[in-house]
CSV table of C-alpha atoms in Angstrom, one decimal:
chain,number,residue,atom,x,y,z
A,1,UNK,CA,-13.8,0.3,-14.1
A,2,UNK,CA,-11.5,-2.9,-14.4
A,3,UNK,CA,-14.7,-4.7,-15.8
A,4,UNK,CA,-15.1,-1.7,-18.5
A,5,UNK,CA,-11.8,-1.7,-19.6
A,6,UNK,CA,-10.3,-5.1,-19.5
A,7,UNK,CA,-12.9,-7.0,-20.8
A,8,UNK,CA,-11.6,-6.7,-24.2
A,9,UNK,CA,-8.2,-8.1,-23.3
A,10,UNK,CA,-8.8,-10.8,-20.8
A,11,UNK,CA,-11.7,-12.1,-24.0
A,12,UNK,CA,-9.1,-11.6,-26.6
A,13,UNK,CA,-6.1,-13.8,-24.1
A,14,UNK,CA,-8.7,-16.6,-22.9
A,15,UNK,CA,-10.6,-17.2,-26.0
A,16,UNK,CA,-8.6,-20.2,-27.4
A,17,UNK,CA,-8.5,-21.3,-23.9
A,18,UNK,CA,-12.2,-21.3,-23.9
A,19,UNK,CA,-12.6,-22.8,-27.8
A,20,UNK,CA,-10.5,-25.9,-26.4
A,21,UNK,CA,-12.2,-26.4,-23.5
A,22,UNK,CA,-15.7,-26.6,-25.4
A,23,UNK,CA,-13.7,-28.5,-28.2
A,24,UNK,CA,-13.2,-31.1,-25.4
A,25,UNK,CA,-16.7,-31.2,-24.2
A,26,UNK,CA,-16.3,-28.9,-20.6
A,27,UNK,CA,-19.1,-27.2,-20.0
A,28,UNK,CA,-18.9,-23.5,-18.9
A,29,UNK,CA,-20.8,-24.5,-15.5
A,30,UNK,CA,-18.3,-26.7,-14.9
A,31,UNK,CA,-15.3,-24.3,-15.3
A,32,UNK,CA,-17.7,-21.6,-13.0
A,33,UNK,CA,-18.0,-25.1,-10.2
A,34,UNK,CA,-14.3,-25.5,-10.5
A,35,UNK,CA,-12.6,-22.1,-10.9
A,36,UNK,CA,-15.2,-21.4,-7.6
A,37,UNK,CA,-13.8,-24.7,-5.4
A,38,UNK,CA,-10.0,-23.5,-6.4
A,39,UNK,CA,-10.4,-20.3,-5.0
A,40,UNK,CA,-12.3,-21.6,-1.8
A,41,UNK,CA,-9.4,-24.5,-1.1
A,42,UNK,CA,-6.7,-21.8,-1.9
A,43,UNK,CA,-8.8,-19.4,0.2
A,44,UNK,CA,-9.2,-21.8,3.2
A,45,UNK,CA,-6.4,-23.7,3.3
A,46,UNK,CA,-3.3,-21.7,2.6
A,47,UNK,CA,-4.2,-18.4,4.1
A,48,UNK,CA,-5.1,-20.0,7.4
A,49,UNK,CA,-1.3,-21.6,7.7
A,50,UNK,CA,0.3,-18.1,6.7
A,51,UNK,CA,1.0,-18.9,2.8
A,52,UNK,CA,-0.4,-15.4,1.7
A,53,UNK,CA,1.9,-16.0,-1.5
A,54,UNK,CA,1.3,-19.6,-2.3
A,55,UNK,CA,-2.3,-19.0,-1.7
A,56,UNK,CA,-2.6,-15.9,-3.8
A,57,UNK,CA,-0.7,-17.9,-7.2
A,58,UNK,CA,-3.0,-21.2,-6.4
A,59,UNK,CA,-6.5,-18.5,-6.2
A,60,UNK,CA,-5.2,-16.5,-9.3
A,61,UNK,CA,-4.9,-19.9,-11.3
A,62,UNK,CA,-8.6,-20.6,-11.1
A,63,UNK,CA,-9.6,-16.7,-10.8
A,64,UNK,CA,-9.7,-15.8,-14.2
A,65,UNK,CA,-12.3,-19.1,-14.2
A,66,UNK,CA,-14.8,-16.4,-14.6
A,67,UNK,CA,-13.7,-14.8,-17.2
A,68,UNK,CA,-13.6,-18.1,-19.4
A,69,UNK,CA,-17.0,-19.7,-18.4
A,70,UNK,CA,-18.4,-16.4,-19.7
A,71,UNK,CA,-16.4,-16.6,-22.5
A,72,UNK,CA,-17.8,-20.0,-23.5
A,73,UNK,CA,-21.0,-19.0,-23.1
A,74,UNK,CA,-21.1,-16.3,-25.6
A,75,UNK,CA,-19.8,-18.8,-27.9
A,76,UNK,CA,-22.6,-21.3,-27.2
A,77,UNK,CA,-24.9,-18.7,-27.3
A,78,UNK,CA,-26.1,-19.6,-24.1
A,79,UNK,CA,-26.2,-16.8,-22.2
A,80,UNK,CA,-29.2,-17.5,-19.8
A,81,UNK,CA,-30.5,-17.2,-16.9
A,82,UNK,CA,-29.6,-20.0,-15.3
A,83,UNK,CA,-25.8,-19.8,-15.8
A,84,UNK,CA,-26.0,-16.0,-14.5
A,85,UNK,CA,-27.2,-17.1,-11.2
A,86,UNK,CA,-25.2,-19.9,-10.8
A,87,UNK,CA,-21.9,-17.4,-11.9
A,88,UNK,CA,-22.9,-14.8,-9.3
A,89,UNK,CA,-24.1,-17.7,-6.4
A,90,UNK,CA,-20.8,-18.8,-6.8
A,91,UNK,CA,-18.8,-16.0,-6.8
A,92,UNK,CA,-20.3,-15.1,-3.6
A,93,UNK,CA,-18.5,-18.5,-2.4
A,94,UNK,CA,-15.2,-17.2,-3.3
A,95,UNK,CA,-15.4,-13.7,-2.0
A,96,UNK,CA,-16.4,-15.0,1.1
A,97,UNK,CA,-13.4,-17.6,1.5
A,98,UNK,CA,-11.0,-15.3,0.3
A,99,UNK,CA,-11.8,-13.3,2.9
A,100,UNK,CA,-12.4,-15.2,5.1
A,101,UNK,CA,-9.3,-17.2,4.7
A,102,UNK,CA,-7.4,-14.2,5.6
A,103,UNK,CA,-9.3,-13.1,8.7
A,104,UNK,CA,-8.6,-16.6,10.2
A,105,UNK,CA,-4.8,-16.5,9.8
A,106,UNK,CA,-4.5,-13.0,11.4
A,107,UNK,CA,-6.8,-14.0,14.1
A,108,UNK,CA,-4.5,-17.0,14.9
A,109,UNK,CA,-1.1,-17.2,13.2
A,110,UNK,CA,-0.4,-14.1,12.0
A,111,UNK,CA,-1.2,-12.5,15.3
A,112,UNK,CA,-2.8,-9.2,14.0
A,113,UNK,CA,-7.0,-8.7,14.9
A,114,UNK,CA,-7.3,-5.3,13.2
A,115,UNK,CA,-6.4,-6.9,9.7
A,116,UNK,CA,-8.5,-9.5,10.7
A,117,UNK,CA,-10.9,-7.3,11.2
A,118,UNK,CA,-10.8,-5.7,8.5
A,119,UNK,CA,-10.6,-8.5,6.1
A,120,UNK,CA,-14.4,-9.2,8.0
A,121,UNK,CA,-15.6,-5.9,7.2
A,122,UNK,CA,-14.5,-6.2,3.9
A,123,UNK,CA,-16.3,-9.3,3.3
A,124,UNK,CA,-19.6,-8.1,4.7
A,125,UNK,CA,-19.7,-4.7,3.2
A,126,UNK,CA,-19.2,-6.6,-0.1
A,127,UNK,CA,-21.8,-8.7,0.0
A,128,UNK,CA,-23.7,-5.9,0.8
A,129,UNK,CA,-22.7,-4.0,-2.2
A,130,UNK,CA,-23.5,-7.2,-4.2
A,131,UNK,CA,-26.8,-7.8,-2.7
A,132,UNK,CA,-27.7,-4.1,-3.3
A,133,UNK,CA,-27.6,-4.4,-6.7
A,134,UNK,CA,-29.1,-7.6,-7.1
A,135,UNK,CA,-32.4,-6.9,-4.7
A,136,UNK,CA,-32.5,-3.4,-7.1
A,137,UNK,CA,-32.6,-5.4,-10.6
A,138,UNK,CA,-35.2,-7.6,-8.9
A,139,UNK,CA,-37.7,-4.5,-8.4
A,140,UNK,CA,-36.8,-3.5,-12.0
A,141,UNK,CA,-34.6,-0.7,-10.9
A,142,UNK,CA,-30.6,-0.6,-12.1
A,143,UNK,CA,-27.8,-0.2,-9.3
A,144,UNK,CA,-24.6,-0.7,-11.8
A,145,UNK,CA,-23.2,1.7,-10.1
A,146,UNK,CA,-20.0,2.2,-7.5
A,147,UNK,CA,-16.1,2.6,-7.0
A,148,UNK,CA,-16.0,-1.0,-6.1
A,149,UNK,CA,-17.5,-3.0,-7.9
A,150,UNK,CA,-15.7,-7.0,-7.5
A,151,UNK,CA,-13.0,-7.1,-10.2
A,152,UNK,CA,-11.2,-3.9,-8.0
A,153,UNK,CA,-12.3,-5.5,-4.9
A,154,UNK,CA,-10.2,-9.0,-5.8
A,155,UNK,CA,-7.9,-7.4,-7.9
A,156,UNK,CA,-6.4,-5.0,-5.2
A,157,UNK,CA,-6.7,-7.4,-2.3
A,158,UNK,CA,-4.8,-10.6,-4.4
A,159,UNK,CA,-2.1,-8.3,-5.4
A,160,UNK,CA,-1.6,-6.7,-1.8
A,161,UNK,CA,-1.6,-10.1,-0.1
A,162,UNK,CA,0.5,-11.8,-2.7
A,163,UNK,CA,2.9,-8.8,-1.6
A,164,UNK,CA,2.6,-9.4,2.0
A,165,UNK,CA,4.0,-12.9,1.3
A,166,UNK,CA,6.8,-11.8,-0.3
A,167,UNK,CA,8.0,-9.5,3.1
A,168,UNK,CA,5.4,-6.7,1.9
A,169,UNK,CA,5.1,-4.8,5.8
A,170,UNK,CA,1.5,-5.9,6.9
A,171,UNK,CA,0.2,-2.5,7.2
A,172,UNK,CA,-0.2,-1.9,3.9
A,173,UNK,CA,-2.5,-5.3,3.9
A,174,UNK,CA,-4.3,-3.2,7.1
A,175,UNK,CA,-4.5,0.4,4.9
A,176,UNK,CA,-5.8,-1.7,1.8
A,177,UNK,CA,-8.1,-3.6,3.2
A,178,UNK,CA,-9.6,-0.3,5.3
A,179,UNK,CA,-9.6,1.7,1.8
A,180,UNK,CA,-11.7,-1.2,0.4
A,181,UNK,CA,-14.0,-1.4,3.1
A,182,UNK,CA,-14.6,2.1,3.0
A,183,UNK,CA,-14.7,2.0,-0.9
A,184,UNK,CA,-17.1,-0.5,-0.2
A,185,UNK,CA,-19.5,1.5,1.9
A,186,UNK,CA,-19.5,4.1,-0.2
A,187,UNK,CA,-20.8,1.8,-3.3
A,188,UNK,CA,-23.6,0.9,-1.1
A,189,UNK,CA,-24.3,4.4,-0.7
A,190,UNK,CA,-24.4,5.8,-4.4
A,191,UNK,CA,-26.6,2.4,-4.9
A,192,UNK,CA,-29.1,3.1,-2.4
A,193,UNK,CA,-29.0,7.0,-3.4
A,194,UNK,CA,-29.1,5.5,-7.3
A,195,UNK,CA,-32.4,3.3,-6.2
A,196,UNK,CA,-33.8,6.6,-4.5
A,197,UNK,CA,-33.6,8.3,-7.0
A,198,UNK,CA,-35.4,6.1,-9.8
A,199,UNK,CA,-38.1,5.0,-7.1
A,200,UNK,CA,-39.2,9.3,-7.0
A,201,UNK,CA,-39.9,8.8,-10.9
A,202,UNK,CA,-42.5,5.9,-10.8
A,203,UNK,CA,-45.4,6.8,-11.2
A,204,UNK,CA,-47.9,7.8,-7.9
A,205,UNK,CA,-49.5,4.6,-6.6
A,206,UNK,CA,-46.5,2.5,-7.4
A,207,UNK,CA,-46.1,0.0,-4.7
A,208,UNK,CA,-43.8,-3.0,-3.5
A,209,UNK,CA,-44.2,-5.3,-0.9
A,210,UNK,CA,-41.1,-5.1,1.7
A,211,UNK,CA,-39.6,-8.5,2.7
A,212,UNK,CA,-36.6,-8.5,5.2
């Protein structure tokens, strides 16, 4: 939904940004490499000593990193195949540490194992939705389907913990995070059922070998 409807902002906001930084001679795999290792060190280091809001301005500075590599792209006309994989390889990196990053401080610090826990399930579940799609686009099927898809998955986790920092009460971090897990697993589910249902329309004798 976010990626539908904001698209058209965030280009129209970050396209000098993006004109500069090509002006200057920055490639957009660079910004992707960069925006990806300032979410990770913001991820990894400030969530783990209990600076939820520090952590969550320092991520959100190189966040929007995604938005601009793509920008620059599209104005290179260089929208290939390489820089796709590298862009999604990458952001698997930072979903993972932001995660991550959380579940470590509320194992130790922050004294809390069922956010914790839930910050894991959340990072599993979405790589799980992210895989799902990907492994369906592989076997020429389309999966772009789902409640959460990443942009509400960072969006609504970044603002919640930036929150939490400020005196936010951490349950609401706890009911977030279990809403996006189960937001999650319910992507997963419309993908598979979305695969399903295109894999009944090929034609008899279709077949695929399965890999684990």
């Amino acid at each position: 939904m976010l990626n539908r409807h904001a698209r058209g902002f965030f280009t129209a906001l970050f396209s000098p940004v993006a004109r500069w930084l090509l002006r200057i001679g920055v490639s957009p795999d660079a910004v992707t490499v960069v925006g990806t290792l300032g979410v990770v060190i913001g991820a990894l280091v400030f969530y783990p000593l209990g600076q939820l809001l520090w952590g969550t301005v320092f991520i959100t500075a190189f966040i929007f990193s995604d938005v601009i590599d793509g920008i620059m792209a599209r104005m290179q006309h260089r929208g290939g195949r390489w820089g796709n994989f590298l862009d999604s390889t990458l952001d698997r990196v930072a979903d993972g540490a932001l995660f991550a990053g959380l579940a470590v401080w509320f194992f130790t610090g922050g004294a809390n194992p069922p956010i914790a826990v839930a910050a894991i399930v959340c990072l599993v579940l979405g790589m799980v939705v992210s895989y799902a799609r990907a492994k369906a686009e592989a076997l020429g099927f389309h999966a772009n389907v789902g409640i959460a898809e990443r942009a509400e998955r960072l969006v609504s986790v970044l603002v919640v913990t930036g929150l939490t920092g400020l005196g936010l009460p951490v349950v609401v971090l706890f009911v977030t995070l279990c809403l996006l897990g189960a937001a999650s697993l319910v992507t997963v589910i419309q993908r598979i059922v979305t695969v399903h249902r295109q894999s009944l329309e090929e034609p008899e004798g279709t077949a695929t070998e399965r890999s684990a």
